[in-house]
Coordinates of C-alpha atoms in Angstrom, one line a residue:
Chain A
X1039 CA 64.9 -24.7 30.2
X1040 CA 67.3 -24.0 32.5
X1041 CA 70.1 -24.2 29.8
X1042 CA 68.2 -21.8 27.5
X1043 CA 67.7 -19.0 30.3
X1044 CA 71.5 -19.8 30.9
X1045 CA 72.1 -18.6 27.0
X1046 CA 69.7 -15.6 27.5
X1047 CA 72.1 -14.7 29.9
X1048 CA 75.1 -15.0 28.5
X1049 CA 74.0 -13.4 25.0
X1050 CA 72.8 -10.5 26.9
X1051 CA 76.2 -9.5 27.9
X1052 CA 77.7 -9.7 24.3
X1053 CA 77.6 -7.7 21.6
X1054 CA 75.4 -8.2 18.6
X1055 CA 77.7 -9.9 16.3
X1056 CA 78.4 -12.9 18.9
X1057 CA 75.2 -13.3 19.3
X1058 CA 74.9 -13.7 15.5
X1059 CA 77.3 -16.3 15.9
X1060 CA 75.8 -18.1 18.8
X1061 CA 72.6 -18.2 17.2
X1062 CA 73.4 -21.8 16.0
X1063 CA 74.3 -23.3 19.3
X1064 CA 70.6 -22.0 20.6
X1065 CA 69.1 -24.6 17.8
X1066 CA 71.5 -26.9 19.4
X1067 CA 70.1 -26.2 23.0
X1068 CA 66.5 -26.6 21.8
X1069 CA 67.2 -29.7 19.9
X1070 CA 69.1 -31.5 23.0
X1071 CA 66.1 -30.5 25.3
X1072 CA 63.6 -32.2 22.6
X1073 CA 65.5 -35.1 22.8
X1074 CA 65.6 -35.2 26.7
X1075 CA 61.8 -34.7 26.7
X1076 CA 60.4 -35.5 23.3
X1077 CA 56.6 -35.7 24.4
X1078 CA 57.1 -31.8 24.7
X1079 CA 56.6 -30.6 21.1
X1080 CA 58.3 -27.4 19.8
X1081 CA 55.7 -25.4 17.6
X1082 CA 56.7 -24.3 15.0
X1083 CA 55.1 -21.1 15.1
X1084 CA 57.8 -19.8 17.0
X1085 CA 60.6 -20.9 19.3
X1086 CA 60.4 -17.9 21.6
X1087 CA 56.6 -18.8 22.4
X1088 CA 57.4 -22.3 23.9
X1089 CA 58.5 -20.1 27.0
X1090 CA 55.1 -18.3 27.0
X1091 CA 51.2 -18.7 28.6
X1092 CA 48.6 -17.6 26.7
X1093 CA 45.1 -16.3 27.8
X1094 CA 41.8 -17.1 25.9
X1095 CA 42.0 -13.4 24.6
X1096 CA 45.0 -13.6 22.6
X1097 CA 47.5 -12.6 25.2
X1098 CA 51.0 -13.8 26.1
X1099 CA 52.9 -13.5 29.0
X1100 CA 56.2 -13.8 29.7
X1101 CA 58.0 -14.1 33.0
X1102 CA 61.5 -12.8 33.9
X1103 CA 62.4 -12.2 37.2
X1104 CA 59.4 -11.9 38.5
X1105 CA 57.7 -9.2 36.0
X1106 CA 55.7 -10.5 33.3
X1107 CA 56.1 -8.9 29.8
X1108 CA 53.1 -9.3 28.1
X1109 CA 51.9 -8.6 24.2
X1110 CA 49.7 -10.3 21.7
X1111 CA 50.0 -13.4 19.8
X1112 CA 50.3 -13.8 16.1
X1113 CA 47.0 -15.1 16.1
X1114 CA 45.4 -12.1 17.1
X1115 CA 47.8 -9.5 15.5
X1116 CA 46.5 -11.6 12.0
X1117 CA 43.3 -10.7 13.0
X1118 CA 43.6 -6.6 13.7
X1119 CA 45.4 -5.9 11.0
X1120 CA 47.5 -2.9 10.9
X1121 CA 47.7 -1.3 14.5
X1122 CA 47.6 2.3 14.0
X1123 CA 47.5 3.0 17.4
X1124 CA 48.7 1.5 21.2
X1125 CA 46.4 2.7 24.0
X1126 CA 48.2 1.9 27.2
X1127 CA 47.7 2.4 30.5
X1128 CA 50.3 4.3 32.9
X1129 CA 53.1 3.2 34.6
X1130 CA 52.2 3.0 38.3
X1131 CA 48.2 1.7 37.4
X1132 CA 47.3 -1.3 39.0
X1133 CA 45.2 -3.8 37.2
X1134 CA 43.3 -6.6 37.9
X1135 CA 43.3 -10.2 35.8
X1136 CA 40.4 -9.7 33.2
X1137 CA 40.0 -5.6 33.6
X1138 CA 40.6 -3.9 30.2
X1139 CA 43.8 -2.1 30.3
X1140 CA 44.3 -0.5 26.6
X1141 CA 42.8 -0.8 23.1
X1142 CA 44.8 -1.4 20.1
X1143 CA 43.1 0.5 17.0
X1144 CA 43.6 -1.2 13.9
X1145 CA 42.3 -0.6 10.4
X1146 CA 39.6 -2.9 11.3
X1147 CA 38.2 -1.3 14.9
X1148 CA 39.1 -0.8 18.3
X1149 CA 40.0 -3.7 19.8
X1150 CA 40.7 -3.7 23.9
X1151 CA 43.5 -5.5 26.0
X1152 CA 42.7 -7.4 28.9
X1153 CA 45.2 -8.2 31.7
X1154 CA 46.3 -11.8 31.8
X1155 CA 47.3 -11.2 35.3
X1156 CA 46.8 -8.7 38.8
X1157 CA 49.5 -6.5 39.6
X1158 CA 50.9 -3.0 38.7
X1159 CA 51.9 -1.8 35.5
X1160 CA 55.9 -1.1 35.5
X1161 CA 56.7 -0.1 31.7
X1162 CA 54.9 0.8 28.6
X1163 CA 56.7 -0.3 25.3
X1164 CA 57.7 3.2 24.4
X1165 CA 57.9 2.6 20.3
X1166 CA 54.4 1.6 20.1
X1167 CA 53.6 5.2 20.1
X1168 CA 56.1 5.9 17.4
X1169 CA 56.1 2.9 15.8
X1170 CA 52.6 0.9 16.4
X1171 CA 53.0 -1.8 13.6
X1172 CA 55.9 -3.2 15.8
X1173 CA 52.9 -5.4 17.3
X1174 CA 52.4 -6.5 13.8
X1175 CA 55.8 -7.2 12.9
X1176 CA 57.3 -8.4 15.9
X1177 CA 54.7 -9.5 18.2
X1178 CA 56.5 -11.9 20.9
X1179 CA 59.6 -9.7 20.8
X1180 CA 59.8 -6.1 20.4
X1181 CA 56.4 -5.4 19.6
X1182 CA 55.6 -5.9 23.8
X1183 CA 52.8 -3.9 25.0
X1184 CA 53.2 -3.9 28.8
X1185 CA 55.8 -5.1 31.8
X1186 CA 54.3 -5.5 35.1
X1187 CA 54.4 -7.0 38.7
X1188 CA 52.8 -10.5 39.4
X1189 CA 51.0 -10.2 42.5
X1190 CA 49.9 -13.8 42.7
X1191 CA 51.4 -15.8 40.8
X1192 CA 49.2 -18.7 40.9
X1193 CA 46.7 -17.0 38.1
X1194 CA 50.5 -18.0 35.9
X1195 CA 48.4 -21.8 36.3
X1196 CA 45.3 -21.3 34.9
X1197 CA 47.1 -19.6 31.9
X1198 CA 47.6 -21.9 28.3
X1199 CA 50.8 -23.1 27.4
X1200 CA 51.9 -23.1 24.0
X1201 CA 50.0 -26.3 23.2
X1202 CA 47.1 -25.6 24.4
X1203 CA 46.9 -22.2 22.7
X1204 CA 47.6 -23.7 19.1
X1205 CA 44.8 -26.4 20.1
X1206 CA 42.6 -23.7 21.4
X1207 CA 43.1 -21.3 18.4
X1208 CA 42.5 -24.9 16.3
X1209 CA 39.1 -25.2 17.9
X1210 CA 38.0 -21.4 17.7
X1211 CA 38.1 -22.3 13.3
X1212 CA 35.8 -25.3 13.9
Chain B
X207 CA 7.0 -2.2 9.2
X208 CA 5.2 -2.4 12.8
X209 CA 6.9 -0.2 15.7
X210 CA 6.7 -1.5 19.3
X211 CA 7.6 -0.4 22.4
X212 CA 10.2 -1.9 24.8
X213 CA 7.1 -2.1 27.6
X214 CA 5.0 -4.6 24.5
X215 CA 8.0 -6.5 24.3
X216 CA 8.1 -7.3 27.9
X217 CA 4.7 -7.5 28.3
X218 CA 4.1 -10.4 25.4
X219 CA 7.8 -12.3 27.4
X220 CA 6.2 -14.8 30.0
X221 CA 9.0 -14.9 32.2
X222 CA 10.2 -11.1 31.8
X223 CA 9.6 -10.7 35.3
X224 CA 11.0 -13.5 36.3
X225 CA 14.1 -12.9 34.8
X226 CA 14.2 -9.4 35.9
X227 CA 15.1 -10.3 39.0
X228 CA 18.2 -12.8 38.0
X229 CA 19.7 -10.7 35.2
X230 CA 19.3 -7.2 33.7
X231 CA 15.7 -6.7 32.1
X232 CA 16.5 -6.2 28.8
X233 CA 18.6 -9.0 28.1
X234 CA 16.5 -11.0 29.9
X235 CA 13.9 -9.8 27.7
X236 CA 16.1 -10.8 24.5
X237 CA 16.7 -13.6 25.3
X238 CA 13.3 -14.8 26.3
X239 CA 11.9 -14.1 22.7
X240 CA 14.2 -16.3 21.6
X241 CA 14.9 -14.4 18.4
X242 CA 18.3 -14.6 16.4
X243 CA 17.7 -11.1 15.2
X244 CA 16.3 -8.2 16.6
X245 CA 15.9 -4.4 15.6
X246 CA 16.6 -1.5 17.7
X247 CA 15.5 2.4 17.5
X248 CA 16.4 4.7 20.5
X249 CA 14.1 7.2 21.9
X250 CA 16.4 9.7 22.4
X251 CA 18.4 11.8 20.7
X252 CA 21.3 12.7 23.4
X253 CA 24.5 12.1 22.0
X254 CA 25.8 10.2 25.6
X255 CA 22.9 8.5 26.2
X256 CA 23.1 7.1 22.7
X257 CA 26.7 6.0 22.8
X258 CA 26.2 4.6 26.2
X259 CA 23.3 2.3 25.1
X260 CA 25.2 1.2 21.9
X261 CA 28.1 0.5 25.1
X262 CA 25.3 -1.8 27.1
X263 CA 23.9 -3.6 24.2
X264 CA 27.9 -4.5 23.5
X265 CA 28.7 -5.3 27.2
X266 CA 25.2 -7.0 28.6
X267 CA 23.5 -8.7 25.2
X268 CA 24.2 -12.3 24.1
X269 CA 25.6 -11.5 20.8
X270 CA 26.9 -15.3 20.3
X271 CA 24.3 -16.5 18.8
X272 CA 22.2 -13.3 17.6
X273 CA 22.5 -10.4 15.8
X274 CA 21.2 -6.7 16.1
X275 CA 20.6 -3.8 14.3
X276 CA 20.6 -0.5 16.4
X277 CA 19.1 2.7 14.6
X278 CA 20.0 5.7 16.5
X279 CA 19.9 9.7 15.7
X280 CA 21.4 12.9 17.7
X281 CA 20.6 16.2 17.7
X282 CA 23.7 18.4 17.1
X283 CA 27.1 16.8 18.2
X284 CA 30.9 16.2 17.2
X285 CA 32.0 12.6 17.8
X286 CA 35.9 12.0 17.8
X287 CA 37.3 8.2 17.8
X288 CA 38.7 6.5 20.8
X289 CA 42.4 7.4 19.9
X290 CA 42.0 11.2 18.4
X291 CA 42.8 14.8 19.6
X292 CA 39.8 16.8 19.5
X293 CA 42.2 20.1 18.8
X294 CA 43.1 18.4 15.8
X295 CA 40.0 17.4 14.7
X296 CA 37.2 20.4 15.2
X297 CA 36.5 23.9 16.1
X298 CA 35.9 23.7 19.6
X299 CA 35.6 27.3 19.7
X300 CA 32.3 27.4 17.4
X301 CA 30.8 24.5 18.9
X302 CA 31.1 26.0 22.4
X303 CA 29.4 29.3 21.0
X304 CA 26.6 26.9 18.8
X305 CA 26.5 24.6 22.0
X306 CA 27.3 21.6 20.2
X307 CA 28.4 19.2 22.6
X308 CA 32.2 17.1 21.8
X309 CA 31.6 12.9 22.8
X310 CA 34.6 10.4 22.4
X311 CA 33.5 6.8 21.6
X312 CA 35.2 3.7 22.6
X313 CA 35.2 2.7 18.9
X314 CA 37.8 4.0 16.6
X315 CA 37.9 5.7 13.4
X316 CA 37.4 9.4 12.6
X317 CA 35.3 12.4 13.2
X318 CA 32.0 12.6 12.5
X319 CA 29.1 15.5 12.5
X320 CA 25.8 14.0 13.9
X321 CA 22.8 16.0 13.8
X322 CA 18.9 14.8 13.3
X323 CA 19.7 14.1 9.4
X324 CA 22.0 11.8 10.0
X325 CA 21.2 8.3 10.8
X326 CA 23.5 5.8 12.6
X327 CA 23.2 2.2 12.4
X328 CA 25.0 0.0 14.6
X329 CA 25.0 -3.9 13.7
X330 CA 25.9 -6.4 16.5
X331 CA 27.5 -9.8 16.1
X332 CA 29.8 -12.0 17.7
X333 CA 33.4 -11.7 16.6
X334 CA 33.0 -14.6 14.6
X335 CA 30.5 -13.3 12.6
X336 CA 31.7 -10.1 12.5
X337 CA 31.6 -8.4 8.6
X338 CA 31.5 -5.1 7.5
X339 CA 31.1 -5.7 3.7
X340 CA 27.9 -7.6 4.8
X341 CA 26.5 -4.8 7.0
X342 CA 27.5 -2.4 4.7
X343 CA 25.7 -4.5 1.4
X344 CA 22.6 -4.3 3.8
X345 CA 22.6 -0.5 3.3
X346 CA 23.3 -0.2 -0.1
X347 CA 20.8 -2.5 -1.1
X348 CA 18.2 -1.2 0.9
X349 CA 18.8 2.5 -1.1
X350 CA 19.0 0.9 -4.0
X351 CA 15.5 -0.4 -3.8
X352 CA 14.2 2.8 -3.4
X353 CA 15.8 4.3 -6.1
X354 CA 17.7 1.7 -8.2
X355 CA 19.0 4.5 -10.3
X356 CA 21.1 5.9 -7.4
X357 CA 24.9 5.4 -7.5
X358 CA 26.0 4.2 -4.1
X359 CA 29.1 1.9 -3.4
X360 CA 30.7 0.7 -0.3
X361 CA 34.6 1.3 -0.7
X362 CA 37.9 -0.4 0.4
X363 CA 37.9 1.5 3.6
X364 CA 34.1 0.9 4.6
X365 CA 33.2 4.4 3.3
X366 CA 29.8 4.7 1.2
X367 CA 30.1 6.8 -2.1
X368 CA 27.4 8.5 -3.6
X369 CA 28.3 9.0 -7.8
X370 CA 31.8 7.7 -6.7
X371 CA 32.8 11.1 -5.3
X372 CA 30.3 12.1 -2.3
X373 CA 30.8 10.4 0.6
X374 CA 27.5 9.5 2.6
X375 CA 28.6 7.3 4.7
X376 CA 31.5 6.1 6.9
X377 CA 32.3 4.0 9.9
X378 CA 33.7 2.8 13.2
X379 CA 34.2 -0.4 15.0
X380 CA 35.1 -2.2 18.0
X381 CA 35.9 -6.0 19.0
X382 CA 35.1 -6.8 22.6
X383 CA 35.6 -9.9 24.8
X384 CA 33.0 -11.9 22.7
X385 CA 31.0 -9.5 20.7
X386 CA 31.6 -6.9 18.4
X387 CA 29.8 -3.9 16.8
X388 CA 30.4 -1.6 13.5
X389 CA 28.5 1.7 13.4
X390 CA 28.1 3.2 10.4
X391 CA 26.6 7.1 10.2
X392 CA 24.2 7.6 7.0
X393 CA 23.9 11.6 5.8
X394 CA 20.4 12.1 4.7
X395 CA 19.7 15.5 5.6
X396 CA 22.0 17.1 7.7
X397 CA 23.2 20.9 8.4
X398 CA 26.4 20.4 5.5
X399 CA 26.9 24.0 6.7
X400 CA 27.3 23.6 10.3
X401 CA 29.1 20.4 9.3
X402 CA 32.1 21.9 7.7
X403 CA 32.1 24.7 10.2
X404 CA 32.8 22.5 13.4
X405 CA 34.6 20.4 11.4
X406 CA 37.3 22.8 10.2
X407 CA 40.2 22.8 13.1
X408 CA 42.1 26.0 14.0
X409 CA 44.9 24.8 16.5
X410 CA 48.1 25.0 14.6
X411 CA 51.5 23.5 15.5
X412 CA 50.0 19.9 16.8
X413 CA 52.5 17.2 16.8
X414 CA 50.7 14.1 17.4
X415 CA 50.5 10.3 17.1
X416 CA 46.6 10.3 17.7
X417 CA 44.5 8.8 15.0
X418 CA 43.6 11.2 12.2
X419 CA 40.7 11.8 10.1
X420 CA 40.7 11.5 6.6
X421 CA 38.5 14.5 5.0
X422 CA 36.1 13.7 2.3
X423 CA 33.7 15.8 0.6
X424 CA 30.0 15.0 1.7
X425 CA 26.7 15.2 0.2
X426 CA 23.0 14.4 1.5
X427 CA 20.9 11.9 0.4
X428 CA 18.5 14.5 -0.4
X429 CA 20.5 16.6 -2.1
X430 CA 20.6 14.1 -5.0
X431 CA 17.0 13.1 -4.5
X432 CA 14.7 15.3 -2.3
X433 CA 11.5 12.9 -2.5
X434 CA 13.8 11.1 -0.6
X435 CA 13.1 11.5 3.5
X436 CA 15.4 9.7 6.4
X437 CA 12.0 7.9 8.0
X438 CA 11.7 5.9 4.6
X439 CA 15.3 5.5 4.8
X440 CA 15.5 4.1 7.3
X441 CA 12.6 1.6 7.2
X442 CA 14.4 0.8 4.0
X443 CA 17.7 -0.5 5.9
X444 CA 15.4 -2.3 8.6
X445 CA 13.6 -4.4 6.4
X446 CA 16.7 -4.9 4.0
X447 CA 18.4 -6.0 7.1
X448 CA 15.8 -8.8 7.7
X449 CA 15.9 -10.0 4.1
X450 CA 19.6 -10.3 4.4
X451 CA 19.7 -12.2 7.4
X452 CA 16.4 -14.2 7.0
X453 CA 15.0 -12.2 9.8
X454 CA 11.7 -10.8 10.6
X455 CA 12.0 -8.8 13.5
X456 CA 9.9 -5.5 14.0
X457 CA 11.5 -2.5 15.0
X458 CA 11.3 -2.0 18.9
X459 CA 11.9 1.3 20.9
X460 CA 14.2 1.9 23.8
X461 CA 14.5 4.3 26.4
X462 CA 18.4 4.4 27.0
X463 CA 17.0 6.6 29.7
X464 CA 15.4 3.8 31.5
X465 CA 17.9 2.5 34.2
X466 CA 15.4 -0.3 35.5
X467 CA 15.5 -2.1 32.0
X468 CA 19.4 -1.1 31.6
X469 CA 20.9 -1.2 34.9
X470 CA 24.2 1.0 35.1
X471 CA 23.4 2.8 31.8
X472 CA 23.1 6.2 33.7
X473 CA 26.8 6.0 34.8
X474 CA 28.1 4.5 31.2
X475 CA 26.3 8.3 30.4
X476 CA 28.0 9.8 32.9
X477 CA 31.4 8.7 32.3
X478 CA 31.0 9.4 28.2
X479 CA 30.4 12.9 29.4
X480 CA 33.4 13.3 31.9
X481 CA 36.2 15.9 31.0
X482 CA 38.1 12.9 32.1
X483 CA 36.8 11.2 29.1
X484 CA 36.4 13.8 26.1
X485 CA 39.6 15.5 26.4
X486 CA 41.6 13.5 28.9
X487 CA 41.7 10.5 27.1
X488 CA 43.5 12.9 24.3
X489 CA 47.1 10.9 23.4
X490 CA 49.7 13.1 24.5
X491 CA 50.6 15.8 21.7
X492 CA 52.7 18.6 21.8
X493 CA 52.2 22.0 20.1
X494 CA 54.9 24.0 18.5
X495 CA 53.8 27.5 16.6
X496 CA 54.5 31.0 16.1
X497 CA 52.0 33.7 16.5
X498 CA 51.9 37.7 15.7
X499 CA 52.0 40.1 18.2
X500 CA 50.5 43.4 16.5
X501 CA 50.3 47.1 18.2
X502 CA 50.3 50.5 16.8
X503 CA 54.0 50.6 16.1
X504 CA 54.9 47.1 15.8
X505 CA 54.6 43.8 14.9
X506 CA 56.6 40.5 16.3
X507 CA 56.9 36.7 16.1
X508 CA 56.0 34.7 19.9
X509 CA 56.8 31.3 19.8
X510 CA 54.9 28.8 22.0
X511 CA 56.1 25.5 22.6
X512 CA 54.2 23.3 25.0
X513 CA 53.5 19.7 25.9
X514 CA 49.9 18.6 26.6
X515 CA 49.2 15.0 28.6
X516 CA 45.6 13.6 29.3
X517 CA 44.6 17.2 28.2
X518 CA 46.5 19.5 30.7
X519 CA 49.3 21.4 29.8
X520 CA 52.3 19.0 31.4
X521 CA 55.0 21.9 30.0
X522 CA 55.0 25.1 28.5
X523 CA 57.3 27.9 27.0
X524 CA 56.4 30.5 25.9
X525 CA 58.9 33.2 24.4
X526 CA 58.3 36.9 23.6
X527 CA 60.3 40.0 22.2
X528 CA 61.8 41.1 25.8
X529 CA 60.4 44.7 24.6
X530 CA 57.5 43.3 24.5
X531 CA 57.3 41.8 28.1
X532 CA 60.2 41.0 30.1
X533 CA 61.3 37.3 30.3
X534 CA 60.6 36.9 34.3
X535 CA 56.7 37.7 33.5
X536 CA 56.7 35.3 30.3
X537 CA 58.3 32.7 32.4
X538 CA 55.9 33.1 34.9
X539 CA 52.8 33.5 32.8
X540 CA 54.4 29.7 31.3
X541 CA 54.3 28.6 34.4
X542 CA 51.0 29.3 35.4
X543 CA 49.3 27.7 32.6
X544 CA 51.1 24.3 33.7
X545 CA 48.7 22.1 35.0
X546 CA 45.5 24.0 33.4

């Protein structure tokens, strides 16, 4: 883990083609931690969602810092469809774990966000409003919806990790 | 098809008032007849009212393991989807003169006309069950066993075609925590007059991302068939429902009115009707137009540029022919309608 934040780090200061370059030597990094700990499985869904929590609504967060970025899984992007439209709350609006924050309006209906977390809302993803299929085609990286504060972190416990959510999303076809 | 009130219902439940006291009354009530399927028809026609029952049944019903079918008709209203501008979308100006109220739902989708000759139906299911095709088969059947002749087919995007041109029906959905609900209006005899008149928008210059509707040309019911009347319709969809889903519920009336059986319904009302609501839920949208300035001797072009967020006016220029007014008093009059 810590290697891979090291990475993060390091990729984040160079430009794009290095990073192309260095893309290799992440595979590397995950493999080596595999190894170290192999009753951790990698899914193969994606590699960036091994560092998420999921709720039991289709949410992700991820922290960084201590602000959580949070969007919605492939799983439930599938399920809406198109997005046509991101209905996000302000910056500034303080939400509580569970309260509906937004709606995302897809072909199919309206269907509304719930906050996997209390605290206060510090960015909206700006391109959803130009660009709203982003949560479609990119939904653990720049198809975010939200960042904001974690006021207690310990509701980060009762969140899934990426096993449970693929076991979880296993049982909902059942 | 045998009507019965809400008050029957509760009467013929052993442990209704039992239950009252632990949980809401009329999901106590539901779930105390232990039926899988049940059918709706509101009392009322107020447009808020309405949409905040349909808002109740979604929030306070077990749908996991039941389904409902909620019949439901307004008098006179515009009803925009969750994510739409209403400047975009009607003539405000002729429904404030006709007093035809504007209601935002919490669904999506696009505008729709309601008056008394248009029927909604709302079908309730858990997620897992939800299917629009299904609910939609239910209506079409359900005219074509009236008139097997008629020419009515659900389309790609839910709509329902009358002769493959007309449309007669569309619809709008949500997907809750659990539960989820598609609406779907039904034009049997409504005002097609009044229908395209508040329909027909007159703001120019909107540059929005809201959702927008997709105009169709509409027809009646009983313009194709007049022996046709929306009471037979609509007992028509209510039993078809119950064939489809091996149900055989009666239809039962509710007061959406009655804040003892639906505790909180009277603020869901209220916050349907807030400004806050109707127009300041409108996505933020900008307006960019030119407009003639006439007198006796002379015409000109004033250009208005403005931005509009939550539905006030967050900035706003406006420019005019100096001759026309000077600058300071058009930068001033800008100003002033900041914030309005």
């Amino acid at each position: 883990m810590a290697m891979r934040v090291a990475f993060r780090c390091l990729s984040a200061n160079f430009s794009p083609v290095l990073i192309q370059r260095c893309r290799p030597v992440q595979i590397s990094a995950s493999r080596l931690l595999w190894k170290a700990n192999p009753a951790q499985s990698l899914s193969t869904a994606s590699r960036l969602s091994t560092a998420l929590k999921f709720t039991d609504k289709h949410e992700w967060v991820r922290v960084e810092g201590g602000i959580a970025t949070v969007g919605i899984s492939k799983f439930a992007q599938e399920a809406l469809g198109d997005v046509v439209y991101c209905g996000l709350p302000e910056v500034g609006q303080k939400l509580e774990q569970m309260e509906e924050f937004g709606a995302l309006e897809s072909v199919k209906a309206a269907s509304e966000l719930y906050s996997p977390l209390t605290g206060e809302v510090t960015e909206i993803n700006a391109e959803l409003a130009v660009n709203p299929g982003l949560v479609n085609k990119s939904c653990y990286e720049v198809g975010w919806l939200i960042k904001m504060t974690i006021d207690n972190p310990a509701e980060l416990d009762g969140l899934m990790d990426d096993c449970s959510y693929e076991k979880f999303i296993k049982s909902l076809d059942e | 098809m045998i009507l019965r009130t809400f008050s029957n219902l509760c009467a013929q439940s052993q442990a209704c008032f039992r239950s009252a006291r632990a949980k809401s009354t009329l999901s106590a009530v539901i779930d105390e007849t232990g039926k899988s399927g049940l059918i709706m028809k509101s009392l009322s026609t107020d447009i808020f009212e309405n949409l905040a029952l349909e808002d109740w049944i979604h929030d306070h019903v077990d749908l996991q393991n039941r389904n409902m079918l909620f019949l439901w008709s307004n008098a006179p209203a515009v009803v925009i989807g969750r994510h739409q501008n209403p400047w975009q979308e009607c003539n405000l100006q002729v429904m404030r003169q006709k007093g035809i109220p504007l209601a935002r739902r919490r669904s999506g989708g696009g505008t729709v006309f309601h008056d008394l000759g248009n029927v909604n139906l709302t079908f309730f299911t858990s997620k897992k069950n939800y299917d629009r095709h299904r609910n939609l088969q239910v209506v079409t059947s359900a005219l074509k066993g009236l008139r097997p002749y008629m020419d009515v087919r659900a389309t790609e995007r839910f709509d329902i075609l009358l002769n493959g041109q007309h449309k007669i029906s569309g619809t709008a959905a949500k997907l809750g925590r659990t539960a989820a609900y598609h609406r779907c209006t039904l034009l049997c005899s409504a005002d097609r007059e009044l229908l395209s008149a508040v329909l027909k928008p007159t703001c120019q210059g909107i540059k929005s991302n809201a959702t927008q509707s997709v105009p169709s040309p509409v027809k009646n019911l009983l313009d194709e068939d007049p022996t046709l009347d929306c009471d037979t319709i609509v007992d028509s969809v209510a039993s078809q429902y119950n064939t489809e889903f091996g149900f055989s519920s009666p239809v039962t009336l509710v007061d959406p009115s009655d804040e003892l059986s639906l505790p909180g319904i009277q603020r869901m009302a209220r916050e349907l009707l807030a400004w806050e609501w109707t127009f300041g839920r409108t996505p933020k949208f900008s307006i960019c137009t030119t407009f003639e300035l006439k007198n006796d001797t002379s015409i000109c072009n004033a250009t208005l540029n403005m931005d509009i967020k939550n539905g006030i006016i967050e900035t706003c220029d406006i420019e005019v022919p100096s001759d026309w007014l000077p600058v300071e008093l058009s930068r001033e009059f800008s100003l002033h309608l900041i914030g309005t």
